[in-house]
Amino acid sequence: MSDKVISSLTAAKERQLLKWLAQRMPDWATPNIMTTVGAVGGVVAALGYILSNFGPWWLLLGCLGLFLHWFGDSLDGTLARMRSIDRPKFGMFLDQCVDIATVTLIFFGLGWSPWVRFDVACLFIIGYLMLVSLTHLRSNVMGTYDIAYGGLGPTEGRLFLLSVTILMLIIPPIEMHSWPVPMTSFDHIFIGMALWTMVNFAIDARRTVKQLAVLEPPRTYRQKN
């Protein structure tokens, strides 16, 4: 297994909070149940965004879903390690599969809301999956698993999405005549987020290639006589 490193801005404080929560969780709250809670949170968040077509107050359901998604997804691994019942390979595979599915579902829900175009939401999903792929490629070749880019990780991403969702409660989805198609101001926010993921993909991929070039310098071919 690769060494796990979390270099995000909130990592240290979050680790303390998760440890405090894990110490107070009942015995029946197993890591798999926490993973399920995180998955359910993703579904709830997606439903909140979709139902906001019928009124902005449904976005509060989306906020609740985002909290549950963070709570379950962040606590499952901490709980397993503190109880010495962790299964690194099983846990990693299950956690990543659930994360990819739920994040995709959340942004599909966002794309079916009045605030964000579906193609814009899909653009962010593409950028997110690019970073997920790079994380695992880098883990495979460098032996270090770091889920943060530019000091921002999943928790920072959820906090940002939560902040934007609260802003949606205040600001209606006013259509702006933007090129090439009409968009809301929230479309521009998520286009910016998508571009951020893609730029960080390019920067970190280049950095890793340079590191690998030093670790594995080119060899000179010598023809045998």
PDB file of C-alpha atoms in Angstrom:
ATOM      1  CA  MET A   1       0.000   0.000   0.000  1.00  0.00           C
ATOM      2  CA  SER A   2       1.100   3.568  -0.695  1.00  0.00           C
ATOM      3  CA  ASP A   3       1.884   5.990   2.118  1.00  0.00           C
ATOM      4  CA  LYS A   4      -1.149   8.209   2.681  1.00  0.00           C
ATOM      5  CA  VAL A   5      -0.416  11.906   2.894  1.00  0.00           C
ATOM      6  CA  ILE A   6      -3.070  14.617   3.318  1.00  0.00           C
ATOM      7  CA  SER A   7      -1.642  18.055   2.543  1.00  0.00           C
ATOM      8  CA  SER A   8      -4.912  20.002   2.453  1.00  0.00           C
ATOM      9  CA  LEU A   9      -5.400  23.204   4.458  1.00  0.00           C
ATOM     10  CA  THR A  10      -7.907  21.731   6.939  1.00  0.00           C
ATOM     11  CA  ALA A  11      -6.251  18.302   7.288  1.00  0.00           C
ATOM     12  CA  ALA A  12      -4.765  18.766  10.781  1.00  0.00           C
ATOM     13  CA  LYS A  13      -7.922  20.231  12.350  1.00  0.00           C
ATOM     14  CA  GLU A  14     -10.152  17.733  10.581  1.00  0.00           C
ATOM     15  CA  ARG A  15      -8.013  14.842  11.836  1.00  0.00           C
ATOM     16  CA  GLN A  16      -8.477  16.050  15.432  1.00  0.00           C
ATOM     17  CA  LEU A  17     -12.228  16.416  14.946  1.00  0.00           C
ATOM     18  CA  LEU A  18     -12.586  12.968  13.372  1.00  0.00           C
ATOM     19  CA  LYS A  19     -10.603  11.377  16.195  1.00  0.00           C
ATOM     20  CA  TRP A  20     -12.862  13.090  18.745  1.00  0.00           C
ATOM     21  CA  LEU A  21     -15.985  11.888  16.920  1.00  0.00           C
ATOM     22  CA  ALA A  22     -14.674   8.328  16.475  1.00  0.00           C
ATOM     23  CA  GLN A  23     -14.016   8.005  20.212  1.00  0.00           C
ATOM     24  CA  ARG A  24     -17.678   8.783  20.887  1.00  0.00           C
ATOM     25  CA  MET A  25     -19.304   6.637  18.210  1.00  0.00           C
ATOM     26  CA  PRO A  26     -21.387   3.642  19.445  1.00  0.00           C
ATOM     27  CA  ASP A  27     -20.132   0.107  18.784  1.00  0.00           C
ATOM     28  CA  TRP A  28     -22.828  -0.570  16.185  1.00  0.00           C
ATOM     29  CA  ALA A  29     -21.504   2.280  14.031  1.00  0.00           C
ATOM     30  CA  THR A  30     -19.063   0.216  11.966  1.00  0.00           C
ATOM     31  CA  PRO A  31     -16.845   1.604   9.180  1.00  0.00           C
ATOM     32  CA  ASN A  32     -19.111   0.002   6.561  1.00  0.00           C
ATOM     33  CA  ILE A  33     -22.146   1.714   8.107  1.00  0.00           C
ATOM     34  CA  MET A  34     -20.293   5.036   7.953  1.00  0.00           C
ATOM     35  CA  THR A  35     -19.503   4.405   4.282  1.00  0.00           C
ATOM     36  CA  THR A  36     -23.217   3.752   3.756  1.00  0.00           C
ATOM     37  CA  VAL A  37     -24.072   7.002   5.559  1.00  0.00           C
ATOM     38  CA  GLY A  38     -21.731   8.848   3.198  1.00  0.00           C
ATOM     39  CA  ALA A  39     -23.354   7.230   0.162  1.00  0.00           C
ATOM     40  CA  VAL A  40     -26.853   8.053   1.446  1.00  0.00           C
ATOM     41  CA  GLY A  41     -25.681  11.632   1.996  1.00  0.00           C
ATOM     42  CA  GLY A  42     -24.667  11.818  -1.659  1.00  0.00           C
ATOM     43  CA  VAL A  43     -28.116  10.620  -2.742  1.00  0.00           C
ATOM     44  CA  VAL A  44     -29.825  13.110  -0.396  1.00  0.00           C
ATOM     45  CA  ALA A  45     -27.697  15.981  -1.730  1.00  0.00           C
ATOM     46  CA  ALA A  46     -28.518  15.066  -5.334  1.00  0.00           C
ATOM     47  CA  LEU A  47     -32.240  14.892  -4.507  1.00  0.00           C
ATOM     48  CA  GLY A  48     -32.063  18.275  -2.793  1.00  0.00           C
ATOM     49  CA  TYR A  49     -30.607  19.859  -5.929  1.00  0.00           C
ATOM     50  CA  ILE A  50     -33.152  18.189  -8.223  1.00  0.00           C
ATOM     51  CA  LEU A  51     -36.118  19.107  -5.997  1.00  0.00           C
ATOM     52  CA  SER A  52     -34.956  22.733  -5.929  1.00  0.00           C
ATOM     53  CA  ASN A  53     -36.796  22.990  -9.247  1.00  0.00           C
ATOM     54  CA  PHE A  54     -39.905  23.184  -7.055  1.00  0.00           C
ATOM     55  CA  GLY A  55     -38.510  25.761  -4.644  1.00  0.00           C
ATOM     56  CA  PRO A  56     -35.134  26.991  -3.360  1.00  0.00           C
ATOM     57  CA  TRP A  57     -35.742  25.738   0.195  1.00  0.00           C
ATOM     58  CA  TRP A  58     -35.122  22.201  -1.075  1.00  0.00           C
ATOM     59  CA  LEU A  59     -31.468  23.261  -1.202  1.00  0.00           C
ATOM     60  CA  LEU A  60     -31.440  22.842   2.594  1.00  0.00           C
ATOM     61  CA  LEU A  61     -31.881  19.113   1.909  1.00  0.00           C
ATOM     62  CA  GLY A  62     -28.841  19.364  -0.338  1.00  0.00           C
ATOM     63  CA  CYS A  63     -26.876  20.962   2.519  1.00  0.00           C
ATOM     64  CA  LEU A  64     -27.906  18.141   4.850  1.00  0.00           C
ATOM     65  CA  GLY A  65     -26.794  15.610   2.246  1.00  0.00           C
ATOM     66  CA  LEU A  66     -23.389  17.268   1.885  1.00  0.00           C
ATOM     67  CA  PHE A  67     -22.900  17.110   5.659  1.00  0.00           C
ATOM     68  CA  LEU A  68     -23.862  13.421   5.783  1.00  0.00           C
ATOM     69  CA  HIS A  69     -21.552  12.728   2.853  1.00  0.00           C
ATOM     70  CA  TRP A  70     -18.626  14.337   4.678  1.00  0.00           C
ATOM     71  CA  PHE A  71     -19.529  12.677   8.001  1.00  0.00           C
ATOM     72  CA  GLY A  72     -19.720   9.133   6.643  1.00  0.00           C
ATOM     73  CA  ASP A  73     -16.946   9.380   4.073  1.00  0.00           C
ATOM     74  CA  SER A  74     -14.456  11.001   6.457  1.00  0.00           C
ATOM     75  CA  LEU A  75     -15.238   8.946   9.546  1.00  0.00           C
ATOM     76  CA  ASP A  76     -15.207   5.402   8.140  1.00  0.00           C
ATOM     77  CA  GLY A  77     -11.416   5.126   7.805  1.00  0.00           C
ATOM     78  CA  THR A  78     -10.715   6.889  11.112  1.00  0.00           C
ATOM     79  CA  LEU A  79     -13.118   4.564  12.911  1.00  0.00           C
ATOM     80  CA  ALA A  80     -11.509   1.464  11.383  1.00  0.00           C
ATOM     81  CA  ARG A  81      -7.982   2.556  12.304  1.00  0.00           C
ATOM     82  CA  MET A  82      -8.849   3.551  15.881  1.00  0.00           C
ATOM     83  CA  ARG A  83     -10.585   0.218  16.469  1.00  0.00           C
ATOM     84  CA  SER A  84      -7.727  -1.699  14.791  1.00  0.00           C
ATOM     85  CA  ILE A  85     -10.161  -3.347  12.377  1.00  0.00           C
ATOM     86  CA  ASP A  86      -8.962  -1.620   9.219  1.00  0.00           C
ATOM     87  CA  ARG A  87      -8.696  -3.531   5.942  1.00  0.00           C
ATOM     88  CA  PRO A  88      -6.508  -1.234   3.821  1.00  0.00           C
ATOM     89  CA  LYS A  89      -7.096  -2.779   0.383  1.00  0.00           C
ATOM     90  CA  PHE A  90     -10.797  -3.517   0.885  1.00  0.00           C
ATOM     91  CA  GLY A  91     -11.405  -0.154   2.520  1.00  0.00           C
ATOM     92  CA  MET A  92      -9.532   1.788  -0.147  1.00  0.00           C
ATOM     93  CA  PHE A  93     -11.345   0.074  -3.011  1.00  0.00           C
ATOM     94  CA  LEU A  94     -14.800   0.391  -1.453  1.00  0.00           C
ATOM     95  CA  ASP A  95     -14.254   3.992  -0.364  1.00  0.00           C
ATOM     96  CA  GLN A  96     -13.006   5.120  -3.765  1.00  0.00           C
ATOM     97  CA  CYS A  97     -15.832   3.381  -5.658  1.00  0.00           C
ATOM     98  CA  VAL A  98     -18.430   4.987  -3.389  1.00  0.00           C
ATOM     99  CA  ASP A  99     -16.731   8.399  -3.631  1.00  0.00           C
ATOM    100  CA  ILE A 100     -16.661   8.373  -7.431  1.00  0.00           C
ATOM    101  CA  ALA A 101     -20.300   7.254  -7.653  1.00  0.00           C
ATOM    102  CA  THR A 102     -21.628   9.728  -5.073  1.00  0.00           C
ATOM    103  CA  VAL A 103     -19.696  12.777  -6.298  1.00  0.00           C
ATOM    104  CA  THR A 104     -20.868  12.046  -9.845  1.00  0.00           C
ATOM    105  CA  LEU A 105     -24.443  11.691  -8.565  1.00  0.00           C
ATOM    106  CA  ILE A 106     -24.238  14.952  -6.582  1.00  0.00           C
ATOM    107  CA  PHE A 107     -23.135  16.900  -9.646  1.00  0.00           C
ATOM    108  CA  PHE A 108     -25.717  15.202 -11.847  1.00  0.00           C
ATOM    109  CA  GLY A 109     -28.283  16.464  -9.338  1.00  0.00           C
ATOM    110  CA  LEU A 110     -26.732  19.925  -9.451  1.00  0.00           C
ATOM    111  CA  GLY A 111     -26.905  19.837 -13.252  1.00  0.00           C
ATOM    112  CA  TRP A 112     -30.640  19.072 -13.067  1.00  0.00           C
ATOM    113  CA  SER A 113     -31.221  22.092 -10.806  1.00  0.00           C
ATOM    114  CA  PRO A 114     -32.221  25.551 -12.084  1.00  0.00           C
ATOM    115  CA  TRP A 115     -28.913  27.050 -10.954  1.00  0.00           C
ATOM    116  CA  VAL A 116     -26.373  25.112 -13.034  1.00  0.00           C
ATOM    117  CA  ARG A 117     -26.490  23.779 -16.586  1.00  0.00           C
ATOM    118  CA  PHE A 118     -26.126  20.019 -16.958  1.00  0.00           C
ATOM    119  CA  ASP A 119     -23.202  20.332 -19.380  1.00  0.00           C
ATOM    120  CA  VAL A 120     -21.389  22.612 -16.928  1.00  0.00           C
ATOM    121  CA  ALA A 121     -21.894  20.078 -14.117  1.00  0.00           C
ATOM    122  CA  CYS A 122     -20.558  17.334 -16.403  1.00  0.00           C
ATOM    123  CA  LEU A 123     -17.523  19.494 -17.191  1.00  0.00           C
ATOM    124  CA  PHE A 124     -16.691  19.556 -13.491  1.00  0.00           C
ATOM    125  CA  ILE A 125     -17.197  15.769 -13.242  1.00  0.00           C
ATOM    126  CA  ILE A 126     -14.643  15.325 -16.046  1.00  0.00           C
ATOM    127  CA  GLY A 127     -12.129  17.454 -14.156  1.00  0.00           C
ATOM    128  CA  TYR A 128     -12.828  15.600 -10.910  1.00  0.00           C
ATOM    129  CA  LEU A 129     -12.295  12.206 -12.574  1.00  0.00           C
ATOM    130  CA  MET A 130      -9.045  13.476 -14.121  1.00  0.00           C
ATOM    131  CA  LEU A 131      -7.731  14.297 -10.635  1.00  0.00           C
ATOM    132  CA  VAL A 132      -8.921  10.949  -9.229  1.00  0.00           C
ATOM    133  CA  SER A 133      -7.105   9.127 -12.042  1.00  0.00           C
ATOM    134  CA  LEU A 134      -3.944  11.172 -11.496  1.00  0.00           C
ATOM    135  CA  THR A 135      -4.052  10.515  -7.749  1.00  0.00           C
ATOM    136  CA  HIS A 136      -4.056   6.756  -8.288  1.00  0.00           C
ATOM    137  CA  LEU A 137      -1.492   6.853 -11.104  1.00  0.00           C
ATOM    138  CA  ARG A 138       0.838   8.915  -8.922  1.00  0.00           C
ATOM    139  CA  SER A 139       0.230   6.555  -5.999  1.00  0.00           C
ATOM    140  CA  ASN A 140       1.166   3.599  -8.177  1.00  0.00           C
ATOM    141  CA  VAL A 141       4.434   5.017  -9.504  1.00  0.00           C
ATOM    142  CA  MET A 142       5.552   7.212  -6.587  1.00  0.00           C
ATOM    143  CA  GLY A 143       4.232   5.230  -3.620  1.00  0.00           C
ATOM    144  CA  THR A 144       2.529   8.257  -2.056  1.00  0.00           C
ATOM    145  CA  TYR A 145      -1.223   8.728  -1.914  1.00  0.00           C
ATOM    146  CA  ASP A 146      -2.158  12.408  -1.602  1.00  0.00           C
ATOM    147  CA  ILE A 147      -5.722  13.514  -2.356  1.00  0.00           C
ATOM    148  CA  ALA A 148      -5.026  17.266  -2.105  1.00  0.00           C
ATOM    149  CA  TYR A 149      -4.142  19.620  -4.944  1.00  0.00           C
ATOM    150  CA  GLY A 150      -3.012  23.184  -4.379  1.00  0.00           C
ATOM    151  CA  GLY A 151      -3.706  22.723  -0.661  1.00  0.00           C
ATOM    152  CA  LEU A 152      -7.331  21.790  -1.350  1.00  0.00           C
ATOM    153  CA  GLY A 153      -8.818  18.338  -0.795  1.00  0.00           C
ATOM    154  CA  PRO A 154     -12.277  16.752  -0.615  1.00  0.00           C
ATOM    155  CA  THR A 155     -13.202  18.533   2.631  1.00  0.00           C
ATOM    156  CA  GLU A 156     -12.352  21.940   1.191  1.00  0.00           C
ATOM    157  CA  GLY A 157     -14.334  21.004  -1.909  1.00  0.00           C
ATOM    158  CA  ARG A 158     -17.392  20.101   0.164  1.00  0.00           C
ATOM    159  CA  LEU A 159     -17.103  23.331   2.174  1.00  0.00           C
ATOM    160  CA  PHE A 160     -16.930  25.335  -1.036  1.00  0.00           C
ATOM    161  CA  LEU A 161     -19.930  23.498  -2.513  1.00  0.00           C
ATOM    162  CA  LEU A 162     -21.838  24.009   0.738  1.00  0.00           C
ATOM    163  CA  SER A 163     -21.061  27.744   0.653  1.00  0.00           C
ATOM    164  CA  VAL A 164     -22.220  28.027  -2.963  1.00  0.00           C
ATOM    165  CA  THR A 165     -25.399  26.082  -2.127  1.00  0.00           C
ATOM    166  CA  ILE A 166     -26.195  28.498   0.709  1.00  0.00           C
ATOM    167  CA  LEU A 167     -25.577  31.350  -1.729  1.00  0.00           C
ATOM    168  CA  MET A 168     -28.112  29.729  -4.083  1.00  0.00           C
ATOM    169  CA  LEU A 169     -30.723  30.113  -1.332  1.00  0.00           C
ATOM    170  CA  ILE A 170     -30.171  33.860  -1.435  1.00  0.00           C
ATOM    171  CA  ILE A 171     -29.566  34.520  -5.142  1.00  0.00           C
ATOM    172  CA  PRO A 172     -32.071  33.209  -7.728  1.00  0.00           C
ATOM    173  CA  PRO A 173     -30.808  31.550 -10.936  1.00  0.00           C
ATOM    174  CA  ILE A 174     -30.822  34.708 -13.087  1.00  0.00           C
ATOM    175  CA  GLU A 175     -29.983  33.914 -16.690  1.00  0.00           C
ATOM    176  CA  MET A 176     -27.121  35.915 -18.185  1.00  0.00           C
ATOM    177  CA  HIS A 177     -26.532  36.307 -21.914  1.00  0.00           C
ATOM    178  CA  SER A 178     -23.074  34.755 -21.981  1.00  0.00           C
ATOM    179  CA  TRP A 179     -21.203  33.390 -24.956  1.00  0.00           C
ATOM    180  CA  PRO A 180     -21.832  30.846 -26.432  1.00  0.00           C
ATOM    181  CA  VAL A 181     -25.095  30.068 -24.565  1.00  0.00           C
ATOM    182  CA  PRO A 182     -27.114  31.745 -21.800  1.00  0.00           C
ATOM    183  CA  MET A 183     -25.779  30.893 -18.341  1.00  0.00           C
ATOM    184  CA  THR A 184     -26.306  31.865 -14.719  1.00  0.00           C
ATOM    185  CA  SER A 185     -23.591  33.319 -12.506  1.00  0.00           C
ATOM    186  CA  PHE A 186     -23.383  29.903 -10.831  1.00  0.00           C
ATOM    187  CA  ASP A 187     -22.504  28.324 -14.175  1.00  0.00           C
ATOM    188  CA  HIS A 188     -19.458  30.577 -14.281  1.00  0.00           C
ATOM    189  CA  ILE A 189     -18.485  29.532 -10.752  1.00  0.00           C
ATOM    190  CA  PHE A 190     -18.545  25.840 -11.652  1.00  0.00           C
ATOM    191  CA  ILE A 191     -16.782  26.403 -14.961  1.00  0.00           C
ATOM    192  CA  GLY A 192     -14.062  28.030 -12.883  1.00  0.00           C
ATOM    193  CA  MET A 193     -14.001  25.004 -10.574  1.00  0.00           C
ATOM    194  CA  ALA A 194     -13.729  22.659 -13.557  1.00  0.00           C
ATOM    195  CA  LEU A 195     -10.852  24.691 -15.012  1.00  0.00           C
ATOM    196  CA  TRP A 196      -9.140  24.625 -11.601  1.00  0.00           C
ATOM    197  CA  THR A 197      -9.219  20.803 -11.582  1.00  0.00           C
ATOM    198  CA  MET A 198      -7.820  20.597 -15.115  1.00  0.00           C
ATOM    199  CA  VAL A 199      -5.056  23.135 -14.498  1.00  0.00           C
ATOM    200  CA  ASN A 200      -4.012  21.279 -11.343  1.00  0.00           C
ATOM    201  CA  PHE A 201      -4.044  18.020 -13.300  1.00  0.00           C
ATOM    202  CA  ALA A 202      -1.610  19.510 -15.819  1.00  0.00           C
ATOM    203  CA  ILE A 203       0.644  21.079 -13.152  1.00  0.00           C
ATOM    204  CA  ASP A 204       0.876  17.966 -10.985  1.00  0.00           C
ATOM    205  CA  ALA A 205       1.257  15.592 -13.942  1.00  0.00           C
ATOM    206  CA  ARG A 206       4.189  17.687 -15.199  1.00  0.00           C
ATOM    207  CA  ARG A 207       5.754  17.748 -11.721  1.00  0.00           C
ATOM    208  CA  THR A 208       5.455  13.972 -11.387  1.00  0.00           C
ATOM    209  CA  VAL A 209       6.932  13.374 -14.856  1.00  0.00           C
ATOM    210  CA  LYS A 210       9.947  15.526 -13.927  1.00  0.00           C
ATOM    211  CA  GLN A 211      10.409  13.584 -10.676  1.00  0.00           C
ATOM    212  CA  LEU A 212      10.209  10.261 -12.504  1.00  0.00           C
ATOM    213  CA  ALA A 213      12.682  11.470 -15.120  1.00  0.00           C
ATOM    214  CA  VAL A 214      15.228  12.030 -12.324  1.00  0.00           C
ATOM    215  CA  LEU A 215      14.453   8.698 -10.637  1.00  0.00           C
ATOM    216  CA  GLU A 216      14.601   6.833 -13.949  1.00  0.00           C
ATOM    217  CA  PRO A 217      17.062   8.632 -16.233  1.00  0.00           C
ATOM    218  CA  PRO A 218      17.100   7.570 -19.908  1.00  0.00           C
ATOM    219  CA  ARG A 219      19.344   4.633 -20.743  1.00  0.00           C
ATOM    220  CA  THR A 220      21.737   4.549 -23.672  1.00  0.00           C
ATOM    221  CA  TYR A 221      21.104   1.708 -26.068  1.00  0.00           C
ATOM    222  CA  ARG A 222      24.186  -0.366 -26.820  1.00  0.00           C
ATOM    223  CA  GLN A 223      24.022  -2.789 -29.688  1.00  0.00           C
ATOM    224  CA  LYS A 224      25.446  -6.202 -28.953  1.00  0.00           C
ATOM    225  CA  ASN A 225      28.195  -7.477 -31.238  1.00  0.00           C
TER     226      ASN A 225
END
